[in-house]
Tab-separated table of C-alpha atoms and ligand atoms in Angstrom:
chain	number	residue	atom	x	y	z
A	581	UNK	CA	-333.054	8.151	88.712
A	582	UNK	CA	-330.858	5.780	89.462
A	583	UNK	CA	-328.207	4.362	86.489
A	584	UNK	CA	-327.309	1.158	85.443
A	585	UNK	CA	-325.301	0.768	83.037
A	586	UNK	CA	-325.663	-1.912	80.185
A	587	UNK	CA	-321.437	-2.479	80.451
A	588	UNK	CA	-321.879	-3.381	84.052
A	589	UNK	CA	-325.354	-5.739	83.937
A	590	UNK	CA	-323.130	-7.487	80.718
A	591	UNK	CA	-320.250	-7.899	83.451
A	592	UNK	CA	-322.877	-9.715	86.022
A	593	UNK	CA	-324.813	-11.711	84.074
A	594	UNK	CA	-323.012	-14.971	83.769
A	595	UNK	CA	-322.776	-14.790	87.771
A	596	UNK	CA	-326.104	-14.016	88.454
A	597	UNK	CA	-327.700	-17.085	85.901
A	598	UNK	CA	-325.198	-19.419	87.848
A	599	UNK	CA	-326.520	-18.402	91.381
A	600	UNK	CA	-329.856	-18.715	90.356
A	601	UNK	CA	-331.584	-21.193	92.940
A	602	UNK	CA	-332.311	-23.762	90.522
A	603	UNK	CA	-335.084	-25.990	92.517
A	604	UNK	CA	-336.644	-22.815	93.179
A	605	UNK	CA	-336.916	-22.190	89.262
A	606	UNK	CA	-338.256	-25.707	88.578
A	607	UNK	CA	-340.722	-24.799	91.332
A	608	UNK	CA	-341.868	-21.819	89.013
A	609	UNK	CA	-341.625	-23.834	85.818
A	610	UNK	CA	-344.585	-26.433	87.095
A	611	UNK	CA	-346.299	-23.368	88.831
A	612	UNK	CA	-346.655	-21.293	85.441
A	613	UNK	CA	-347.913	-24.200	83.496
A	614	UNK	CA	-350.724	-24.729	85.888
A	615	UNK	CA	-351.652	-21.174	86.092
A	616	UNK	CA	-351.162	-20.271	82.483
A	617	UNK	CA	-353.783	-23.835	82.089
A	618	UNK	CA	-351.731	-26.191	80.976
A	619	UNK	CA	-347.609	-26.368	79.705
A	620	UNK	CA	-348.895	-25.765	75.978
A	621	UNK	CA	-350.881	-22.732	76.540
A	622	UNK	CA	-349.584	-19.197	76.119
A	623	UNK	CA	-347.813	-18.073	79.362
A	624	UNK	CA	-348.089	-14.033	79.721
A	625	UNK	CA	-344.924	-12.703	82.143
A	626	UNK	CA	-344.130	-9.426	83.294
A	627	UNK	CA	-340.094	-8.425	84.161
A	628	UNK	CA	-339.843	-5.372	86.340
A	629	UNK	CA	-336.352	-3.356	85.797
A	630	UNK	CA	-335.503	-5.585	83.221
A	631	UNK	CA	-332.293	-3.651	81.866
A	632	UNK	CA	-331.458	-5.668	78.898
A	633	UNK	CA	-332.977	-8.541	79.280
A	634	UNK	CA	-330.878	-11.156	81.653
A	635	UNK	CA	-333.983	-12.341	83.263
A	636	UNK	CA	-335.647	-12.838	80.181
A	637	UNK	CA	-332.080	-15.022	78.586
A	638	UNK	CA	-331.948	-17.023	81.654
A	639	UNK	CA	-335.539	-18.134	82.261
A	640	UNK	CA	-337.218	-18.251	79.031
A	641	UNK	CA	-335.367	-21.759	78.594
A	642	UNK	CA	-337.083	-23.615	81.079
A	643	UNK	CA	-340.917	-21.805	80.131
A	644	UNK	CA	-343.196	-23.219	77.679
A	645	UNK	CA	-342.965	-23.478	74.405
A	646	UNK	CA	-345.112	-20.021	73.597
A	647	UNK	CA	-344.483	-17.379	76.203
A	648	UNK	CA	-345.371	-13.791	75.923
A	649	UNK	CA	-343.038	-11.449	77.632
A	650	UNK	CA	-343.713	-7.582	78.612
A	651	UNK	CA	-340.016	-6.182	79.875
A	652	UNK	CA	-340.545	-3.028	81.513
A	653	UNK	CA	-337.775	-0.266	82.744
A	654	UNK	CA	-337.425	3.445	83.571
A	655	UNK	CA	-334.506	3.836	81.057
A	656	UNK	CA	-335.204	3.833	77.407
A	657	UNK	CA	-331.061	3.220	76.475
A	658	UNK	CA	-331.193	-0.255	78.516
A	659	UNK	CA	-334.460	-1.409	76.192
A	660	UNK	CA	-333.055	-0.668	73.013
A	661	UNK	CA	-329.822	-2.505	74.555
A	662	UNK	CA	-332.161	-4.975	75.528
A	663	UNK	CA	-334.067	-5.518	71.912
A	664	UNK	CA	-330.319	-5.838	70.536
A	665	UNK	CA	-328.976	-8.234	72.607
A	666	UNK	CA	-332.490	-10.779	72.799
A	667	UNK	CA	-332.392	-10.881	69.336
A	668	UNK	CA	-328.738	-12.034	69.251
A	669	UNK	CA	-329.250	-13.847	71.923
A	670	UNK	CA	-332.159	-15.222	69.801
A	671	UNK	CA	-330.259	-16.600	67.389
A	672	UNK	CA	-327.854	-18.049	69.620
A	673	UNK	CA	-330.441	-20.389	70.607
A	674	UNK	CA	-331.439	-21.560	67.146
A	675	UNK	CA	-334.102	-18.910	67.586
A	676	UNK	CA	-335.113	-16.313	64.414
A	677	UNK	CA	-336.019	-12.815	65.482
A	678	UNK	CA	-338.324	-10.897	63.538
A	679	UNK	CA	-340.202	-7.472	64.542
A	680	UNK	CA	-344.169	-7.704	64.856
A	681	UNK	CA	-344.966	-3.939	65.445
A	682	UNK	CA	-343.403	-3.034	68.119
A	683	UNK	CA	-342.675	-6.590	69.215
A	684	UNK	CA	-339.524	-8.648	68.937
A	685	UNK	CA	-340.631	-11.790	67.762
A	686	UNK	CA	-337.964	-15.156	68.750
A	687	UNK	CA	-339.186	-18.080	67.136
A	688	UNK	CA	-337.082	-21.545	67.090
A	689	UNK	CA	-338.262	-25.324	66.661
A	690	UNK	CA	-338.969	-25.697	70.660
A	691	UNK	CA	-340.239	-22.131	71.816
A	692	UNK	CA	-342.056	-18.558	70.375
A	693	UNK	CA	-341.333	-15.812	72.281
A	694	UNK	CA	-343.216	-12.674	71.655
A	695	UNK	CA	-341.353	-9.714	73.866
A	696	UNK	CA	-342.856	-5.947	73.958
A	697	UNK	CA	-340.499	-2.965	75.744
A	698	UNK	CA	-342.142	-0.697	77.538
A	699	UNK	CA	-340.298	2.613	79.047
A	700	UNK	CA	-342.235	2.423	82.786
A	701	UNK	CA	-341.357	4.513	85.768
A	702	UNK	CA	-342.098	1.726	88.165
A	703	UNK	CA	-341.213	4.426	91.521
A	704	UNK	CA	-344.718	6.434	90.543
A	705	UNK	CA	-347.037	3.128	90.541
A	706	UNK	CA	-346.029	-0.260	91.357
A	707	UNK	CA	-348.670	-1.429	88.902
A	708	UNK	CA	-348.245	0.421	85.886
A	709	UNK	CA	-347.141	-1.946	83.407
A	710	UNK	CA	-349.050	-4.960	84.897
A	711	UNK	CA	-351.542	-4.480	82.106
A	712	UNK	CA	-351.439	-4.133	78.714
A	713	UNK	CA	-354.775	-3.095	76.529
A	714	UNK	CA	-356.141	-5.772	74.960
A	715	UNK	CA	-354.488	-8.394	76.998
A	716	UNK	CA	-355.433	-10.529	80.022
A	717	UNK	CA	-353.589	-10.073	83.518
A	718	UNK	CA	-350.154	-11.559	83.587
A	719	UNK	CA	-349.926	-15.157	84.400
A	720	UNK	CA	-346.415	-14.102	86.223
A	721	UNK	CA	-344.872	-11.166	87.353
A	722	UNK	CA	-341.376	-11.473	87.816
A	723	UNK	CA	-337.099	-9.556	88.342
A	724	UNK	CA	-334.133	-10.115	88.876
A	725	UNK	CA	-331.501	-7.949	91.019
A	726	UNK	CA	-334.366	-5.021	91.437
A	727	UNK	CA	-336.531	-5.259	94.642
A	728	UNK	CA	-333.665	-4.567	97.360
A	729	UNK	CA	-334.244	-0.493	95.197
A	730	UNK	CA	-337.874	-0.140	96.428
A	731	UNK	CA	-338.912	0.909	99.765
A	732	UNK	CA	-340.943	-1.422	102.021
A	733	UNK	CA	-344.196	0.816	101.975
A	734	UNK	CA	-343.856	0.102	97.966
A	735	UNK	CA	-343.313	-3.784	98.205
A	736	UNK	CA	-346.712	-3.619	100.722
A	737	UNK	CA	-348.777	-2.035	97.785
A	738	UNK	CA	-346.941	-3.651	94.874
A	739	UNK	CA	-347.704	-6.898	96.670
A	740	UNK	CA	-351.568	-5.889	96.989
A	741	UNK	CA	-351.423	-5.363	93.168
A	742	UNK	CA	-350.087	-8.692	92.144
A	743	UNK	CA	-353.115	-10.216	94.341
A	744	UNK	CA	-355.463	-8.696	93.114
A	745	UNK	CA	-354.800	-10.229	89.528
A	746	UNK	CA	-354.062	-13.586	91.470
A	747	UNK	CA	-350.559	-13.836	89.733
A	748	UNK	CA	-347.514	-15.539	90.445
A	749	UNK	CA	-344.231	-14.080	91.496
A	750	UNK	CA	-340.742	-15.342	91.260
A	751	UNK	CA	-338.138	-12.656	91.772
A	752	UNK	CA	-334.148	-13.844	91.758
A	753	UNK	CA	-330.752	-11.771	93.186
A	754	UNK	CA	-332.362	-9.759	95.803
A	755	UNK	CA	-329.401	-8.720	97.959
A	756	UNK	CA	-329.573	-10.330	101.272
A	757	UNK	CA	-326.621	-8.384	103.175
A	758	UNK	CA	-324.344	-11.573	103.565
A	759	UNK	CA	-321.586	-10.716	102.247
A	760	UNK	CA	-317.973	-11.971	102.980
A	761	UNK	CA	-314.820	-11.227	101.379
A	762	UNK	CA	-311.691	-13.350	102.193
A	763	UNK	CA	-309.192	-12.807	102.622
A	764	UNK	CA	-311.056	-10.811	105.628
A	765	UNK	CA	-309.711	-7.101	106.102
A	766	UNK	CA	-309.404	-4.739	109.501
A	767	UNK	CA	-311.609	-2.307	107.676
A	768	UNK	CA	-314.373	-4.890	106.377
A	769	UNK	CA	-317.173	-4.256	108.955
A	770	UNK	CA	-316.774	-0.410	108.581
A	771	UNK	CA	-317.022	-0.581	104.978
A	772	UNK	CA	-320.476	-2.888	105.650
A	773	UNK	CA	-321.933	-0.910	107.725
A	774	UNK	CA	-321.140	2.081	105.582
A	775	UNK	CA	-322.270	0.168	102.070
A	776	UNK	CA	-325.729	-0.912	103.522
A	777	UNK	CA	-326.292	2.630	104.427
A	778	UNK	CA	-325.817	3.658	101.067
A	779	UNK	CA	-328.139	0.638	100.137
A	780	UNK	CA	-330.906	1.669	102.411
A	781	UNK	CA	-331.135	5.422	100.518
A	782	UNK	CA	-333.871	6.632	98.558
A	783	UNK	CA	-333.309	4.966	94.878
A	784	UNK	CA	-336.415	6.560	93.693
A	785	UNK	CA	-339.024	4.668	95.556
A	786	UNK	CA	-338.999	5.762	99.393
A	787	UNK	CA	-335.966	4.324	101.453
A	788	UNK	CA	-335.166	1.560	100.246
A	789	UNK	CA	-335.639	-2.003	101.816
A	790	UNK	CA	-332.038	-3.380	100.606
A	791	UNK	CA	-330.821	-6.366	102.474
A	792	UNK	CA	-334.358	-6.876	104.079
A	793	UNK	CA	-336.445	-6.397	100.676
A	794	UNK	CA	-336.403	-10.796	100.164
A	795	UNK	CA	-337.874	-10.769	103.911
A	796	UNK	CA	-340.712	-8.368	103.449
A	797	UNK	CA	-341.320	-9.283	99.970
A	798	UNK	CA	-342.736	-12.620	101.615
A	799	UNK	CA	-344.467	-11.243	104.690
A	800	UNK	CA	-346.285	-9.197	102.349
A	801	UNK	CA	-347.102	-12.003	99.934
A	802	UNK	CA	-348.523	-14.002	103.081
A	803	UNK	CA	-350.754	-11.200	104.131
A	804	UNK	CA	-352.335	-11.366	100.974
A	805	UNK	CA	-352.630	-14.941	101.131
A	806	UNK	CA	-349.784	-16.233	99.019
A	807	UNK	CA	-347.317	-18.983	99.691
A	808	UNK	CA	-343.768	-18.363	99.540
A	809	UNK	CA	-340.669	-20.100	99.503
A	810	UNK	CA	-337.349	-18.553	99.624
A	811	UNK	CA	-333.876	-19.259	98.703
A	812	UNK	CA	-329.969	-18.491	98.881
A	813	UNK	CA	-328.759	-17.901	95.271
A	814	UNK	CA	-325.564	-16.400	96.374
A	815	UNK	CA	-322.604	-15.303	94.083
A	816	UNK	CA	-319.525	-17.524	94.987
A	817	UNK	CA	-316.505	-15.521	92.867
A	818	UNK	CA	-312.781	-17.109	92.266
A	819	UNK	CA	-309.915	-15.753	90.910
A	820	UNK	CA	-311.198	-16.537	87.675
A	821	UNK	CA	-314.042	-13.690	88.023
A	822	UNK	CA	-311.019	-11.103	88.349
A	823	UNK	CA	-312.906	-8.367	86.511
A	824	UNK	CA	-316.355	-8.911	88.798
A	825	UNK	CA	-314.651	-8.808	91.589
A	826	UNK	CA	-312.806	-5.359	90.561
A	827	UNK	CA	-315.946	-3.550	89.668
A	828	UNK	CA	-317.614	-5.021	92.909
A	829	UNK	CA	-314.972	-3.421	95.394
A	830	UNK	CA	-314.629	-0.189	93.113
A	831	UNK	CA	-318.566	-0.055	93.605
A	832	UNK	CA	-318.543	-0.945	97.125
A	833	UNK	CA	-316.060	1.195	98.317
A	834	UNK	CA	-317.484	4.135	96.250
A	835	UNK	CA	-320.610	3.648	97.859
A	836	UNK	CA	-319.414	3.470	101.014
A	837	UNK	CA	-316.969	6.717	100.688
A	838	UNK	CA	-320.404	8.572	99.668
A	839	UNK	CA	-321.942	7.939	103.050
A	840	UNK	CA	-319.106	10.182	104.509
A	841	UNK	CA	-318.943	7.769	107.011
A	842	UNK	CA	-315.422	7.078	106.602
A	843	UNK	CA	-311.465	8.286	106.380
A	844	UNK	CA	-311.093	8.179	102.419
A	845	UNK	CA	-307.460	6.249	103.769
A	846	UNK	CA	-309.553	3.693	105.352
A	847	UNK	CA	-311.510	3.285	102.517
A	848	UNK	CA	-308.490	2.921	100.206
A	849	UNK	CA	-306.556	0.852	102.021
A	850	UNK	CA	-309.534	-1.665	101.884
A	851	UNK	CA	-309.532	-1.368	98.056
A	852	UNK	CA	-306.015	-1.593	97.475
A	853	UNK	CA	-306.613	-4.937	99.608
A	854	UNK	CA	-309.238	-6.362	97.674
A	855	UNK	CA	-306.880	-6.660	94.374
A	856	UNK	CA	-306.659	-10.024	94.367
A	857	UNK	CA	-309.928	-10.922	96.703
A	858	UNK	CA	-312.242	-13.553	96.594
A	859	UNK	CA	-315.883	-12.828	97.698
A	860	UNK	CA	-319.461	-14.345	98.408
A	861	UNK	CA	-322.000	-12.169	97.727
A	862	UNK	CA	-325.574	-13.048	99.492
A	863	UNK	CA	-328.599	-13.242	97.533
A	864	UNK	CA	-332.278	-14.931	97.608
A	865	UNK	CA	-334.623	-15.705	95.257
A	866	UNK	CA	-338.182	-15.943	96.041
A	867	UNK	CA	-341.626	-17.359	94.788
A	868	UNK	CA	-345.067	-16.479	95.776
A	869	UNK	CA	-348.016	-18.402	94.643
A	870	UNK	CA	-352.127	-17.368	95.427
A	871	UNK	CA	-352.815	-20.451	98.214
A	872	UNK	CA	-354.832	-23.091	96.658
A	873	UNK	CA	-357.543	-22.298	98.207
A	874	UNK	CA	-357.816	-18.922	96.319
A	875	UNK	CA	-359.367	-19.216	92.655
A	876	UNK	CA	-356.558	-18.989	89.740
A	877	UNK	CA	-356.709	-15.938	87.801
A	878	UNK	CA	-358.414	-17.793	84.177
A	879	UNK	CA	-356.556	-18.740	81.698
B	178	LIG	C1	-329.584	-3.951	88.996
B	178	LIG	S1	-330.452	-3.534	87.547
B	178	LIG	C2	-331.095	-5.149	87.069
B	178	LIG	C3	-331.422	-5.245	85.599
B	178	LIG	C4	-331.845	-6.648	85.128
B	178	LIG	N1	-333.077	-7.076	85.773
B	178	LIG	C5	-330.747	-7.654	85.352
B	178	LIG	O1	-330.912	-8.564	86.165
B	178	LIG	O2	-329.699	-7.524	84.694
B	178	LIG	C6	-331.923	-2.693	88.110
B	178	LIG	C7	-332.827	-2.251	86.984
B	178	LIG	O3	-333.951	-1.561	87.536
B	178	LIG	C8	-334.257	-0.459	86.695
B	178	LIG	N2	-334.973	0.548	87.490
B	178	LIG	C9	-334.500	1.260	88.531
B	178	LIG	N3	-335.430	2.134	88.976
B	178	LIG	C10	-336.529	1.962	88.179
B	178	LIG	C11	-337.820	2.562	88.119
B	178	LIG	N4	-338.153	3.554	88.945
B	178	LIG	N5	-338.707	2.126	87.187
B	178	LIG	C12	-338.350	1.138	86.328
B	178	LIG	N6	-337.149	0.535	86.327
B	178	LIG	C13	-336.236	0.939	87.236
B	178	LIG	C14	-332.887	0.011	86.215
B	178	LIG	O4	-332.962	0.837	85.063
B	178	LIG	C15	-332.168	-1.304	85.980
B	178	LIG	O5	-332.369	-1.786	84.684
């Protein structure tokens, strides 16, 4: 199992709702309403990996005004994180929070959002999750920051899956592998070379795609017939993201030291130079839609 932990996806939030590729989301936005039947009607989304909830907090605000949300995640400590922090969040946004069952309820003058947690290993089937008894199929299926974890024999069935119930997708933060820190250091492509290795190990799902999940995320939406369109939502972090920054090179050149690839002097002395760094960290964002000329899932 690989861990996240709720300290760290705090620390990367703000960043990561800045990058976000914000045509791209207003793409999604008139998408949903049309598949969901209209901007007033309930829209029924799915978040893969969903940790505690960032994906949820940054696009809920641009959905419809009642939106059903099911956020799904191997670890049980990031969804009761997650229940805390959307109901603060909640009321942040003029929103009350109340529990239905098992359901957060968020309910303001502009929006409802209904959000169920469900504890899913997502490694052991790509679609568990995808439907809920008693509901229909998901309107949308959607992450953020998860995909470049699974392995590129998963994305081909997960893909397959989504078809089949004719849904969008819209997935945000994949890591792309462009990565540039400045100002540059001797030891820079080493410690690359040595961090994507790390990236492409098993993280539970088969190797995993990493830098290359965006890219075959899309091939395998076109093979079922999808449309895509992809875009840069990279992570562009100034001295005024000091603490970012710090945990990024701490994690980087941890993950890179793992790979044994290295000297451990090599791999300090590129640390010790990355105090007072700046960086640009690639990522892409990516919708998939059925092609118009395949029937909408109904309503
Ligand atoms: C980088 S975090 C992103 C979390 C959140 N989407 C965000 O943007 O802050 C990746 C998430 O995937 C979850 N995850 C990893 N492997 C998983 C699996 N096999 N099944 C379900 N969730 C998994 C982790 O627990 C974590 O919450």
């Amino acid at each position: 199992m690989t861990g996240f932990s709720a300290q760290w996806l705090a620390l990367r939030e703000p960043a990561d709702t800045a990058a976000r590729h914000a045509a791209l989301a207003a793409d999604l936005v008139l998408r949903l309403a049309r598949q969901a039947g209209g901007a007033d009607r309930e829209q029924r989304i799915v978040d893969l990996g969903a940790g505690t909830g960032s994906n949820l907090r940054a696009t809920a605000p641009l959905l419809g005004p009642r939106q059903s949300w099911r956020l799904l995640d191997h670890d049980p400590a990031l969804l009761e994180e997650a229940r805390a922090a959307l109901a603060a969040w909640g009321g942040e946004q003029g929103m009350a929070a109340h529990a239905a069952g098992a359901r957060l309820i968020l309910k303001g003058p502009e929006r409802r959002i209904a959000i169920a947690f469900a504890q899913a290993d997502l490694a052991a089937d790509p679609a568990i999750g995808l439907d809920s008894i008693g509901e229909d199929a998901p309107h949308l299926v959607t992450a953020s920051a998860f995909f470049d974890l699974v392995s590129a024999d998963w994305i081909a069935r997960f893909a397959a899956q989504i078809a089949q119930r004719g849904a969008l997708f819209y997935t945000v933060l994949t890591c792309d592998g462009r990565d540039a820190w400045h100002p540059g250091h001797a030891a820079d492509g080493e410690i690359a070379r040595a961090f994507q290795a790390h990236q492409a190990r098993d993280k539970g799902f088969g190797p995993a795609a990493g830098p290359q999940a965006s890219t075959l995320l899309a091939e395998a939406f076109q093979r079922q017939g999808y449309c895509t369109r992809e875009e840069s939502s990279p992570w562009r972090l100034g001295p005024d993201q000091a603490p970012l920054i710090a945990a990024l090179a701490e994690g980087t050149a941890g993950a890179a030291a793992q790979t044994g690839l290295l000297a451990e002097e090599t791999v300090s002395a590129w640390l010790n130079a990355r105090r007072h760094a700046t960086c640009d960290i690639g990522h892409a964002d990516l919708l998939a839609w059925p092609h118009p000329a395949r029937p909408l899932s109904s309503g």
